[in-house]
Each structure stands twice: as C-alpha cells, then as structure tokens.
Coordinates of C-alpha atoms in Angstrom, one line a residue:
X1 CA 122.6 89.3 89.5
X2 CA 119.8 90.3 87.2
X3 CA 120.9 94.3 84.9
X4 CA 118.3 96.8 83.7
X5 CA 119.5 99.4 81.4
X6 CA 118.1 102.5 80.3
X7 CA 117.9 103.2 77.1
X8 CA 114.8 105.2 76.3
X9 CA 112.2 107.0 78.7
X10 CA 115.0 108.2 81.3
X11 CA 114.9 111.6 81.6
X12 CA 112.2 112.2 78.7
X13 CA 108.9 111.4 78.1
X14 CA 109.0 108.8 74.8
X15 CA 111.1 106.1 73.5
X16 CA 110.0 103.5 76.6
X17 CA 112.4 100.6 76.3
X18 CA 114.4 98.9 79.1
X19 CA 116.8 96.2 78.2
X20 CA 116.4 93.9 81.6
X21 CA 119.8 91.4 81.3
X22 CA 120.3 88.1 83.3
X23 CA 123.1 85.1 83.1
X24 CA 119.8 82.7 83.8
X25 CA 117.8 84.3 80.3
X26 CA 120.2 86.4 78.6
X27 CA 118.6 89.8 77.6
X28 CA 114.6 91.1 77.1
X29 CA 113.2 93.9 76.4
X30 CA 110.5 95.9 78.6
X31 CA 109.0 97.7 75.7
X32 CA 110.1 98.9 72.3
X33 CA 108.7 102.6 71.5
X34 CA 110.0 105.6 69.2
X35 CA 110.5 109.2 70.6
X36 CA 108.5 111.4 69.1
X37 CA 108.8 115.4 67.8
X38 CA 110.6 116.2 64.6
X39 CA 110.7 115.4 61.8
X40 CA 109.0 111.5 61.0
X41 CA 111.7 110.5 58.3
X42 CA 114.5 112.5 59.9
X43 CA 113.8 110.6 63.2
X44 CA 113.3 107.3 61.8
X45 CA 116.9 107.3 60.1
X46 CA 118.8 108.7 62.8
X47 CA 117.2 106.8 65.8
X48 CA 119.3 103.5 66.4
X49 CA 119.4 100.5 68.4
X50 CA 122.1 101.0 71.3
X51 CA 122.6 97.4 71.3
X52 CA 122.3 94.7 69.1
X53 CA 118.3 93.3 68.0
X54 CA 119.9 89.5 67.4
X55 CA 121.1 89.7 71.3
X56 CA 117.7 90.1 72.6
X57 CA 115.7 86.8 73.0
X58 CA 112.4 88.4 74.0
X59 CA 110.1 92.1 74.2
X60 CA 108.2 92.7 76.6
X61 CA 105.0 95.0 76.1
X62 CA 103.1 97.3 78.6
X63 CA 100.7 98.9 76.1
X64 CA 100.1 99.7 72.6
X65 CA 100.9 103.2 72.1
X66 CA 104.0 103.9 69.5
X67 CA 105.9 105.5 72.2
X68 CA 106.4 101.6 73.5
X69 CA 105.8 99.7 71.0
X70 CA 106.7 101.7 67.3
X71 CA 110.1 100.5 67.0
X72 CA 109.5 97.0 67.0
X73 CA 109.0 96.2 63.1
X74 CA 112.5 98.3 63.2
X75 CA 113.9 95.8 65.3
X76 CA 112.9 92.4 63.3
X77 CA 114.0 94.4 60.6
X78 CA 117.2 94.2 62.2
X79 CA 117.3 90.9 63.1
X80 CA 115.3 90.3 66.1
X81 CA 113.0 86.9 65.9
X82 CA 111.8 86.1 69.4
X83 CA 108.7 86.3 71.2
X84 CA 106.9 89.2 71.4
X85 CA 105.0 88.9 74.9
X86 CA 101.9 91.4 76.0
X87 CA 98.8 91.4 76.9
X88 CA 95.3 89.8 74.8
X89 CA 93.7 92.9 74.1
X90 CA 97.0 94.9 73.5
X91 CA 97.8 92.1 70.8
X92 CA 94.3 92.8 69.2
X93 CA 95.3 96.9 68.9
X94 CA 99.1 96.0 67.7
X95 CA 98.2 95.5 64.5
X96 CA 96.4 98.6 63.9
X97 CA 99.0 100.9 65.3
X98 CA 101.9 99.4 63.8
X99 CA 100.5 99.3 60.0
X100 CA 99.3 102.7 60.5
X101 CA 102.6 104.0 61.9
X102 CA 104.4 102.3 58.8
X103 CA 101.7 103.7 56.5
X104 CA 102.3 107.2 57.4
X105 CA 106.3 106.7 57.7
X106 CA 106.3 105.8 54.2
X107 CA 103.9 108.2 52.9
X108 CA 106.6 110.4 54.2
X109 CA 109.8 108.6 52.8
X110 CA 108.2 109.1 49.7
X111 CA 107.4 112.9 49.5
X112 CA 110.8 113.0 51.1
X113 CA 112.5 111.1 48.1
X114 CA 110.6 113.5 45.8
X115 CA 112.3 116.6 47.6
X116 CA 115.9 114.7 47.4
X117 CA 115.6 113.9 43.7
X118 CA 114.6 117.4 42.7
X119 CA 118.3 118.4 44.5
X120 CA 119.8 115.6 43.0
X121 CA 120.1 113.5 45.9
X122 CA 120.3 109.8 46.3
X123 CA 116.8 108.6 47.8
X124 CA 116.4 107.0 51.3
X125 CA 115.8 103.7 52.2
X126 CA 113.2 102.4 54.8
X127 CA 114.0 101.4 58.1
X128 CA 111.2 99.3 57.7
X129 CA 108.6 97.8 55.8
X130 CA 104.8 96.9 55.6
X131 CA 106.7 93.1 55.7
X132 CA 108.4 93.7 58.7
X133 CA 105.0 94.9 60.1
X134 CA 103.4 91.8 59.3
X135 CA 106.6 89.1 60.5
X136 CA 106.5 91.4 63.6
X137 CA 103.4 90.7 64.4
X138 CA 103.8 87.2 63.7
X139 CA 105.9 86.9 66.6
X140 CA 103.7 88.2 69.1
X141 CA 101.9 86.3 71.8
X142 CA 99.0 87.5 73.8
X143 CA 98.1 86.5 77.6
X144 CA 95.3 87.4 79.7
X145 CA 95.5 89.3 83.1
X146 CA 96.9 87.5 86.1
X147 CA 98.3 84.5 84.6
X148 CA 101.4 84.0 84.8
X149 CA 103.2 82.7 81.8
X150 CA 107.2 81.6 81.4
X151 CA 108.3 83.7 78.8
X152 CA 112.4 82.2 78.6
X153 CA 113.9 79.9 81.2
X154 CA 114.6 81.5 84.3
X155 CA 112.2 84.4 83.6
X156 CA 107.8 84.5 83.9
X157 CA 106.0 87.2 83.5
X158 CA 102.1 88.5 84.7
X159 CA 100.1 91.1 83.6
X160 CA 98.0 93.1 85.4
X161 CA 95.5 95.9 84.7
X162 CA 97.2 99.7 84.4
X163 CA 94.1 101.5 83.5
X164 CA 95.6 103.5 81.1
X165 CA 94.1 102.1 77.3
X166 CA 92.7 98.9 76.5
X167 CA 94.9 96.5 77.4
X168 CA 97.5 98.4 78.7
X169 CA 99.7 96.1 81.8
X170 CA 101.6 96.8 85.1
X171 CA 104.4 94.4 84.1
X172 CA 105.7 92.0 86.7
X173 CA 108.8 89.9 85.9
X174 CA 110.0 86.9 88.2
X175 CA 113.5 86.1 87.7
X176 CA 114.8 82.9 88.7
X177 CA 118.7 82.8 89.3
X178 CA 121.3 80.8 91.2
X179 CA 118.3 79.5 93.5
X180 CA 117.0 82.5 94.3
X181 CA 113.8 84.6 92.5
X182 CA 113.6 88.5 92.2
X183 CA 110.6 90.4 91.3
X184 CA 110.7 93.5 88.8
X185 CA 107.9 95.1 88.5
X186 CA 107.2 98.1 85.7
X187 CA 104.0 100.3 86.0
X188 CA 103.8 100.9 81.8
X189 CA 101.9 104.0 81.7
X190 CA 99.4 103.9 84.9
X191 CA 95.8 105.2 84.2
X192 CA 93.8 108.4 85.4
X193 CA 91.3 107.1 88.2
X194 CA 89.1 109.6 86.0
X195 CA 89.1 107.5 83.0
X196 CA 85.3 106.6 82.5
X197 CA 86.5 103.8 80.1
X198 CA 89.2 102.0 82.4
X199 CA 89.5 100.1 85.6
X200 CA 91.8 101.9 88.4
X201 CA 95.2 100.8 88.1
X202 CA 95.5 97.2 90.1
X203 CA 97.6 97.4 93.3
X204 CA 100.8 95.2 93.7
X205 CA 102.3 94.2 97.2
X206 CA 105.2 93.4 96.5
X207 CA 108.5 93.7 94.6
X208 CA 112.0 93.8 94.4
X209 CA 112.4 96.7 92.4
X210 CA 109.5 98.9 91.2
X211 CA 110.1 100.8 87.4
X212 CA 107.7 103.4 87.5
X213 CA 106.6 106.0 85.4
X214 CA 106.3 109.8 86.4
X215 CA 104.9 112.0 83.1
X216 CA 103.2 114.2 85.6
X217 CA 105.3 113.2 88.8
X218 CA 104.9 117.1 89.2
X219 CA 101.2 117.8 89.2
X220 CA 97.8 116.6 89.8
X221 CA 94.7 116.4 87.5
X222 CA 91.9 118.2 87.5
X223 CA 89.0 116.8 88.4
X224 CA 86.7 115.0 85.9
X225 CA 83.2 116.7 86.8
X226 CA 85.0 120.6 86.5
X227 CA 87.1 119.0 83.6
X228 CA 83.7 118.2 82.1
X229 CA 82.4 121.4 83.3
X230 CA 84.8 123.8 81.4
X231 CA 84.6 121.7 78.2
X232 CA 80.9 122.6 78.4
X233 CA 81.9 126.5 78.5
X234 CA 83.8 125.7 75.7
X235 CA 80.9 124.7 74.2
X236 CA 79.1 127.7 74.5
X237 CA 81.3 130.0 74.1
X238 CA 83.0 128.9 70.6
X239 CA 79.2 128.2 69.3
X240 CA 78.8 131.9 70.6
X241 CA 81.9 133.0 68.7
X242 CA 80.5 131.1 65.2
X243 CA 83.8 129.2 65.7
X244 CA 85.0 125.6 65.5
X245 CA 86.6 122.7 67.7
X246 CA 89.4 121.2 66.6
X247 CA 90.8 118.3 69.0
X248 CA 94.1 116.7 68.5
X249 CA 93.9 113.3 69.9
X250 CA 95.8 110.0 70.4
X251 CA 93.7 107.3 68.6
X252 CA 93.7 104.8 71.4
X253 CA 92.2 105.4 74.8
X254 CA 91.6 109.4 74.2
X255 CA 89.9 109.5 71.9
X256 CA 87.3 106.7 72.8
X257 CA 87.2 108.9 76.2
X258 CA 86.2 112.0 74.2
X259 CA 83.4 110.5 72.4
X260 CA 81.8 109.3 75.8
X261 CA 81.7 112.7 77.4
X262 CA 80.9 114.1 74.1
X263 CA 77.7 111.6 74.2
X264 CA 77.3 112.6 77.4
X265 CA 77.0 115.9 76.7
X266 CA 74.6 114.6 73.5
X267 CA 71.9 113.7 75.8
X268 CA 72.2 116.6 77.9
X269 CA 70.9 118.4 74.9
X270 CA 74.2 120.8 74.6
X271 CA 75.1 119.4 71.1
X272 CA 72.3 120.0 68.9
X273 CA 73.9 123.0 66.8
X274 CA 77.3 120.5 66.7
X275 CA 78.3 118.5 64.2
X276 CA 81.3 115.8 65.6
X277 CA 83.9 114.7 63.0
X278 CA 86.1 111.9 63.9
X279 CA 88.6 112.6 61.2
X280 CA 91.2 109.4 61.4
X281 CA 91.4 105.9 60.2
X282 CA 93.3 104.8 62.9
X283 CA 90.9 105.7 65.6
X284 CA 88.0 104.5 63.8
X285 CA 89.5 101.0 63.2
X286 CA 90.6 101.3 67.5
X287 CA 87.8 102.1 68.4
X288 CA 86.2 99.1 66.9
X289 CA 88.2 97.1 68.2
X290 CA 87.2 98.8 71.9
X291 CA 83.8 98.0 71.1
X292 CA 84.7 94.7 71.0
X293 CA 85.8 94.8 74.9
X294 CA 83.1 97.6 75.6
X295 CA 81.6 94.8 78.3
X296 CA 84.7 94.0 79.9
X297 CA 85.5 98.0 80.2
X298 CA 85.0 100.1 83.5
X299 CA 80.6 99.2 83.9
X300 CA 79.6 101.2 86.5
X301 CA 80.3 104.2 85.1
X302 CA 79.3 103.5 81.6
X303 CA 76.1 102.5 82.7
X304 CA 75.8 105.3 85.1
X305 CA 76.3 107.8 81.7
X306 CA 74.2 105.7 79.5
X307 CA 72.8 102.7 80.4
X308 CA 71.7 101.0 76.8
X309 CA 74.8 102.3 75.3
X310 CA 76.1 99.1 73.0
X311 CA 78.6 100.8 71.2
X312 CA 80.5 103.9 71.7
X313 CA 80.5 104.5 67.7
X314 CA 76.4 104.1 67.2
X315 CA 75.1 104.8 70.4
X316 CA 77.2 107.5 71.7
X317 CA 76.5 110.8 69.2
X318 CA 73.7 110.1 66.5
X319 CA 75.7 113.1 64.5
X320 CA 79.1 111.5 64.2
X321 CA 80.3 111.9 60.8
X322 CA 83.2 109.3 60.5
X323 CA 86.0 110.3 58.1
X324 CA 88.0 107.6 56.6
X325 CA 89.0 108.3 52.9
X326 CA 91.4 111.7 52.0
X327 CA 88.1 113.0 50.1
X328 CA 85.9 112.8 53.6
X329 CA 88.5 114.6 55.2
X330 CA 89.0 117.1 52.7
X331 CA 85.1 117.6 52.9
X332 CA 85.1 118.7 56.3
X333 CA 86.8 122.1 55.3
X334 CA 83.3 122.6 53.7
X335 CA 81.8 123.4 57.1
X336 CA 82.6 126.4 58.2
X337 CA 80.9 126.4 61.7
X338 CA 79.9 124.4 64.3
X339 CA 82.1 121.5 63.5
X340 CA 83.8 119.5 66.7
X341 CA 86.8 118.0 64.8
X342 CA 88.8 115.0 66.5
X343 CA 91.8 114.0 64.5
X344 CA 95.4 112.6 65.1
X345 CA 98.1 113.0 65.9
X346 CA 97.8 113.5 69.8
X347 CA 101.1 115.7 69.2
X348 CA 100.6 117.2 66.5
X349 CA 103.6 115.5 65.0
X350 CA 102.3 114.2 62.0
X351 CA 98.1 113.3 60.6
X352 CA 95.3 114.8 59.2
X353 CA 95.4 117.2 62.4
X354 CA 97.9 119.4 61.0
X355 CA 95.7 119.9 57.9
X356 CA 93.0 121.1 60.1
X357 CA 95.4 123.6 61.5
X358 CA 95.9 125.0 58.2
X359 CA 92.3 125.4 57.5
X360 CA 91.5 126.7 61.1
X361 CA 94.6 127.8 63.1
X362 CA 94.3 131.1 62.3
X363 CA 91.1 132.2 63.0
X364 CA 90.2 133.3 66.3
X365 CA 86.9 132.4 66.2
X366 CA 88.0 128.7 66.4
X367 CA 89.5 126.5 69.8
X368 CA 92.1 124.1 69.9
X369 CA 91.6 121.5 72.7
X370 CA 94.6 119.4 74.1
X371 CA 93.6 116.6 76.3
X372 CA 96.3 114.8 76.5
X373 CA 100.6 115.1 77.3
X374 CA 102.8 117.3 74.5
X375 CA 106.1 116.1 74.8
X376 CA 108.9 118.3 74.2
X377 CA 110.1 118.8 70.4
X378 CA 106.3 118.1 69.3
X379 CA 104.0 121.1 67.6
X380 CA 101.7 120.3 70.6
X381 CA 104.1 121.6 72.7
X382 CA 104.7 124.6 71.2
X383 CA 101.3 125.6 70.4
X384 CA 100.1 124.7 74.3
X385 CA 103.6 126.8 75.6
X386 CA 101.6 130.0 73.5
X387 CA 103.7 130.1 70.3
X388 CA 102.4 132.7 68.3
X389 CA 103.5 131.4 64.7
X390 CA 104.4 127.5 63.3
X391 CA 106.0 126.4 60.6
X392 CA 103.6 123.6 59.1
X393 CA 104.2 122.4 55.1
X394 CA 107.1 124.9 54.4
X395 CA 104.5 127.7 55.0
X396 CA 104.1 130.5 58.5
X397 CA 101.0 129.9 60.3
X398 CA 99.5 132.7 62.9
X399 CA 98.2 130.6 66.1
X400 CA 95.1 133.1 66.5
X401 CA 92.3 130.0 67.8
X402 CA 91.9 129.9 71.6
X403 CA 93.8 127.6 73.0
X404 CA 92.8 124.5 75.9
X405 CA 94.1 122.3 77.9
X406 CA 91.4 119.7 79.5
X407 CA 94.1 118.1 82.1
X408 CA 90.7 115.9 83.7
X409 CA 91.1 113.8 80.6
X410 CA 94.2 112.5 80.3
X411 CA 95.2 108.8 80.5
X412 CA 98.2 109.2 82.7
X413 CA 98.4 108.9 86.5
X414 CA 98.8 112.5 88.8
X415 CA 101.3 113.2 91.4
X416 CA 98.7 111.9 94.1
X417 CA 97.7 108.8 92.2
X418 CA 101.0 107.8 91.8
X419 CA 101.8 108.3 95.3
X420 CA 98.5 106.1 95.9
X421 CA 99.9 103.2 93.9
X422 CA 102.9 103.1 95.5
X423 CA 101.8 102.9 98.8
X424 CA 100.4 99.2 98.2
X425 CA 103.3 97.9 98.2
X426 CA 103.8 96.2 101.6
X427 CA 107.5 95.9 101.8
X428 CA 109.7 99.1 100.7
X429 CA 111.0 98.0 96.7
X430 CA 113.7 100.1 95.2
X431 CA 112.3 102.7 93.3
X432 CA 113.2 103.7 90.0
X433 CA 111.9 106.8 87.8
X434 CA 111.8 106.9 84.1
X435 CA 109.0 107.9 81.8
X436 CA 108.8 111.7 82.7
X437 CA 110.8 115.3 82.4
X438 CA 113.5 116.1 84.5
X439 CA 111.6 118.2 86.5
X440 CA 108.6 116.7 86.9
X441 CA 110.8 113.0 88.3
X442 CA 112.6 115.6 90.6
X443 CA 109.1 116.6 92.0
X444 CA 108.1 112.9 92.4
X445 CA 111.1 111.7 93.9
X446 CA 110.6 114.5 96.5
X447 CA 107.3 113.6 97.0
X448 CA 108.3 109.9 97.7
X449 CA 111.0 110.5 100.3
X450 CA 108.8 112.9 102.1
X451 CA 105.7 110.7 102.6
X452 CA 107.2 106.8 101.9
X453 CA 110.8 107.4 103.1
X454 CA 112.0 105.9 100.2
X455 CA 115.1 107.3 98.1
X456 CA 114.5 106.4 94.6
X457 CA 116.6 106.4 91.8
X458 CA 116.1 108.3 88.3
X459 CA 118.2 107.2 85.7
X460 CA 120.0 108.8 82.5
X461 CA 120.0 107.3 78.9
X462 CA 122.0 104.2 78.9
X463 CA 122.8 104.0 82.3
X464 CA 122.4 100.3 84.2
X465 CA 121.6 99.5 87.3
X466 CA 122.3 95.9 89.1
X467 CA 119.4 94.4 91.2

C-alpha cells in the first residue's frame, strides 16, 4: 500500500508539495514550493517542514515556478541530499528562479535586520543561503518527455507535456510493490489551450489515482481573440487618457506570453506612441533561456503571428527597453506617458513592481493589468478585489489607476479544459483535488460527478490518503 499526504496546495492555491510514501521506496516528494502573501522574511521563518527533510530520499518536480519548487534550497538546508528529479528544460530555468528567489529573500533579511537593531533586537538568521542554492541544484537531474526513468527502487517516473511554462510536466509515478504496480499520476499546473507559446496539455489514459489541480475549477477563460481584443481598448483608451500601463507579471511563461501579443500588436501598427519596459532581471535572464527552446515551443501559432520571428526579445517589439540594473529601473519613473511597464512580482508580493506602484498607483490616468491568478493574502488580490488604499513601504497608497483583469492570458487550465483532460482517461482513476480555493474545488468536484460520475476527493492540509 503506497500513502500520499497533503501538505501544501490542499485547500489553497500555493505551497504544492505532496509527500507520496511507500514500504518498496520509502518517501518522495511531488514538488517542493513556498506559499506566497505576506510578508517575505516573516513567511520564510515561520513556514516549516511538517516532516523531516533527511526522511525523504527523492523530489519530484512538475514546474519551475516558486510556488513548487522555492522551498527546496530550504530543504537541503535542512538536510535533504537526494535526487532532485524534473524535467530538461525545467532544470535549465531552476537555476534562475531559485538564485533570484534567495537574492530577494536576503535583500529582505537584511533591511529586516536593520529595523531589528534599531529596536535592539537580536538579528535573524537565514533559512537559507546562496550555498544551499547552488548544492541544491547540484542535486538535480533533468529528463526529457516520455522517457521513463527509475528514480528509487520500486518507483519510475515519466514526464509529459502540461502546457503550462517551459518545461512544466504532468507527472506520472509507477510504483512497484509486493508484485503488483500502481500508477499516480499528478497534472502539475495544466496549461491554457490559449497559450500561443505552449503545446495543449498531453492526454493520459490511464491511472490509478489522478492528483489534479483546480485554481479555476470554478470558471472558464475568456477567449484569446476578445482577450486580445480588450487589451487593444486598453490601448487606446489609456494612450487617450495620457496614462501609463503597468503589468505585474510572473517572470516565466507570462511574461514571455505578453511580449508575443504585445509584438503582435507591434506590427499591427497599435504601438507606435508606446514605449515597452520589461523591468526585471529574472524575466530577462527566462526569457533567454526560452529563446533557447523558441523551436521546440507551440510552431503553428508562432509562425501564424510572425513567421521570421527568431527571438521573442529582438524580434518581437523593436522598442523594448530592457531594465536590468536598480539605475535602469529607477529611470523609467522619468517617462511620464506612454510607457507599458512589465515587472515582477506576478502578486505583487515583493519586486520592482511595487516601486512602480508607488510612482503610478495613484493616478488615474494610469491602468493596472493582471493577467494572471492573485492568491489570497497577496497585494494582487486586494488591489484586483477593488481595495481603495494599500499599505506599501510603511506609507498609504490611494489605488486611483484603472484596474484589469485579462483572464484569456493566463497559464492555468479553465473549468472546461479541465473537464477535457480528464475525460482521456479510459478507465475511471480516483480523483483527487488540491491546488485551488475551497470554492472553486467544490465547483469542480460538482462538475465532475455530474458529467464523469466520478466522486472525487479534496483534501485538507496534512491529511493522507492510502491508494
């Protein structure tokens, strides 16, 4: 009898990791990611490991965004030393989240430790390190699409395409035990059919149990061509104003998707008064790295858009200003219209977004655009739920800018597509729920009993479930 247990992702949006537990391989991971919202020092020293990081022999990756995948230097801080499995291309963007998450997380210790020591406080130590980045990713081993690799005795693994980022995997684990083999399969974060970038999410047939996500298990997407379509009123109507665009995006797989339709948009003709700042390191250096897979991304529609495109960074929008040093960024401020301003974080919960907000928030000439998921807790979600004032650097903020939402662009399945994903399974799997509100499982779980017959299951934090 093989154990899964819960212990981030049930019930809530972030923190994905699934401790997966068997007599034949001991105990694995199925991701490692941090919750986000809050505070980033605050979070970091409360949020601990519910079991022990020298009891687990292996992790497990679906993707590389830090809501699976930020805890990990944490957990070789703490004593964890086995393989770190995932796929090729997620390998190639681990590095670049992880030593930009620890950059910023100590950045903040730091100013922290300032506060302290003006109140007489004893400082606070890291969690982790830049060395704990690096022996982290030291331990990590990548493996291409569809081949199935033996990860421990008694447990393989395969990774197949979720459409959601580069490299992001459905996750399907065979477990061999007491002659008999089970198969476990977890979606990761499935992609947006819409995603000009991706591949559509592969289809798996078959499975013993099926961990799938449901961040909008309660709605469906808009679609891309009126998604595109209102961000070209947006256009118009802000240049009308003498306003700005300011864009809060998640450096992988949004913000590369922006760009495109932004280059799109180029060529139509519709951004000659506009200049485009992309005002983060992070999503510069993953973006690079996307370039390097450009070929292998979704062809028909990049060539559809622009077919002797090369490179979505010098091919895309002749006008994009690229913002890597604090001085480039502070420059920006110097324009004071017609600027489209794409900076992290996606959430709002920490980066050089928030410093964009202080310039701009407040005047209502300017518009905020959200294309992606705010999770509850984050300044995202506050701002998108109509908060009238935030509290950013000790200071009161007025949220006067005209706020967005461009659902067509997210990364993340809808309601339907999830519904569609499911449905290739030939046999009926048990179906479990994590990844997603209360509300918006409950919706999904409806869903699936009314049109697959299937009863699923939706765990709490740090419940287990045999299989």
């Amino acid at each position: 009898m093989a154990t899964i247990t819960f212990y981030g992702a049930a019930q809530e949006v972030t923190g994905s990791c699934h401790m997966v537990e068997s007599s034949s391989f001991g105990r694995v991971l199925l991701d490692c990611g941090m919750h986000q919202g809050g505070h980033n020092v605050e979070r970091m020293q409360k949020e601990e490991f519910e079991f022990n990081p020298n009891k687990i022999e292996a992790v497990i990756l679906s993707h590389a965004h830090l809501d699976h995948c930020g805890m990990l230097p944490k957990l070789v801080n703490q004593g964890f030393c086995g393989h770190i499995c995932c796929s090729s291309a997620t390998q190639g963007l681990l590095g670049v989240m992880l030593r930009d998450s620890v950059g910023i997380y100590l950045s903040d210790l730091e100013r922290e430790n300032v506060r302290r020591a003006r109140k007489g406080k004893k400082p606070l130590l890291p969690e982790y390190d830049d060395e704990d980045v690096v022996d982290t990713l030291a331990l990590c081993k990548g493996v291409e699409y569809g081949k199935q690799v033996e990860v421990l005795n008694g447990l393989r693994v395969e990774f197949q395409d979720a459409g959601h980022i580069l490299g992001s995997a459905i996750v399907s684990l065979f477990i061999d035990e007491n002659n008999t083999s089970k198969k476990l399969v977890f979606s990761g974060d499935l992609g947006n059919k819409n995603a000009v970038l991706m591949k559509d999410p592969s289809i798996i047939e078959e499975a013993d149990v099926v961990l799938m996500e449901g961040t909008y298990g309660d709605r469906n997407h808009r679609d891309i061509e009126d998604t595109v379509e209102q961000l070209k009123t947006i256009l118009i109507d802000t240049e009308a104003r003498g306003g700005n665009i300011l864009i809060p995006a998640f450096a992988v797989g949004r913000t590369q998707e922006i760009l495109f339709y932004l280059g799109t948009l180029h060529n139509e003709g519709l951004l000659k008064n506009w200049h485009v700042a992309l005002d983060s390191p992070m999503a510069i250096e993953v973006t690079r790295v996307y370039d390097k897979w450009f070929r292998s991304l979704d062809q028909d529609e990049i060539q559809l858009a622009t077919p002797l495109a090369t490179s979505i960074l010098e091919d895309f929008i002749p006008n994009l200003y690229l913002s890597v040093s604090v001085e480039e960024s502070i420059a920006i401020n110097r324009l004071k219209k017609g600027v489209i301003i794409i900076a992290g974080s996606g959430m709002c919960t920490g980066g050089r977004i928030r410093h964009h907000f202080k310039q701009r928030i407040w005047d209502s000439r300017n518009t905020i655009i959200f294309c992606g998921y705010q999770a509850n807790g984050t300044l995202g979600r506050l701002i998108v739920d109509g908060k009238k004032h935030i509290k950013m650097f000790n200071d009161d903020f007025a949220v006067k800018a005209q706020i967005e939402t461009l659902g067509g662009f997210s990364a993340h399945a809808g309601q339907d597509q999830l519904l569609d994903w499911l449905k290739g399974f030939k046999n009926k799997p048990s179906v479990v729920l994590v990844h997603g509100e209360p509300m918006a499982l409950d919706a999904l779980s409806t869903r699936i009993w009314q049109d697959l017959n299937i009863r699923v299951k939706v765990p709490a934090r740090g419940e287990s479930m045999v299989f």
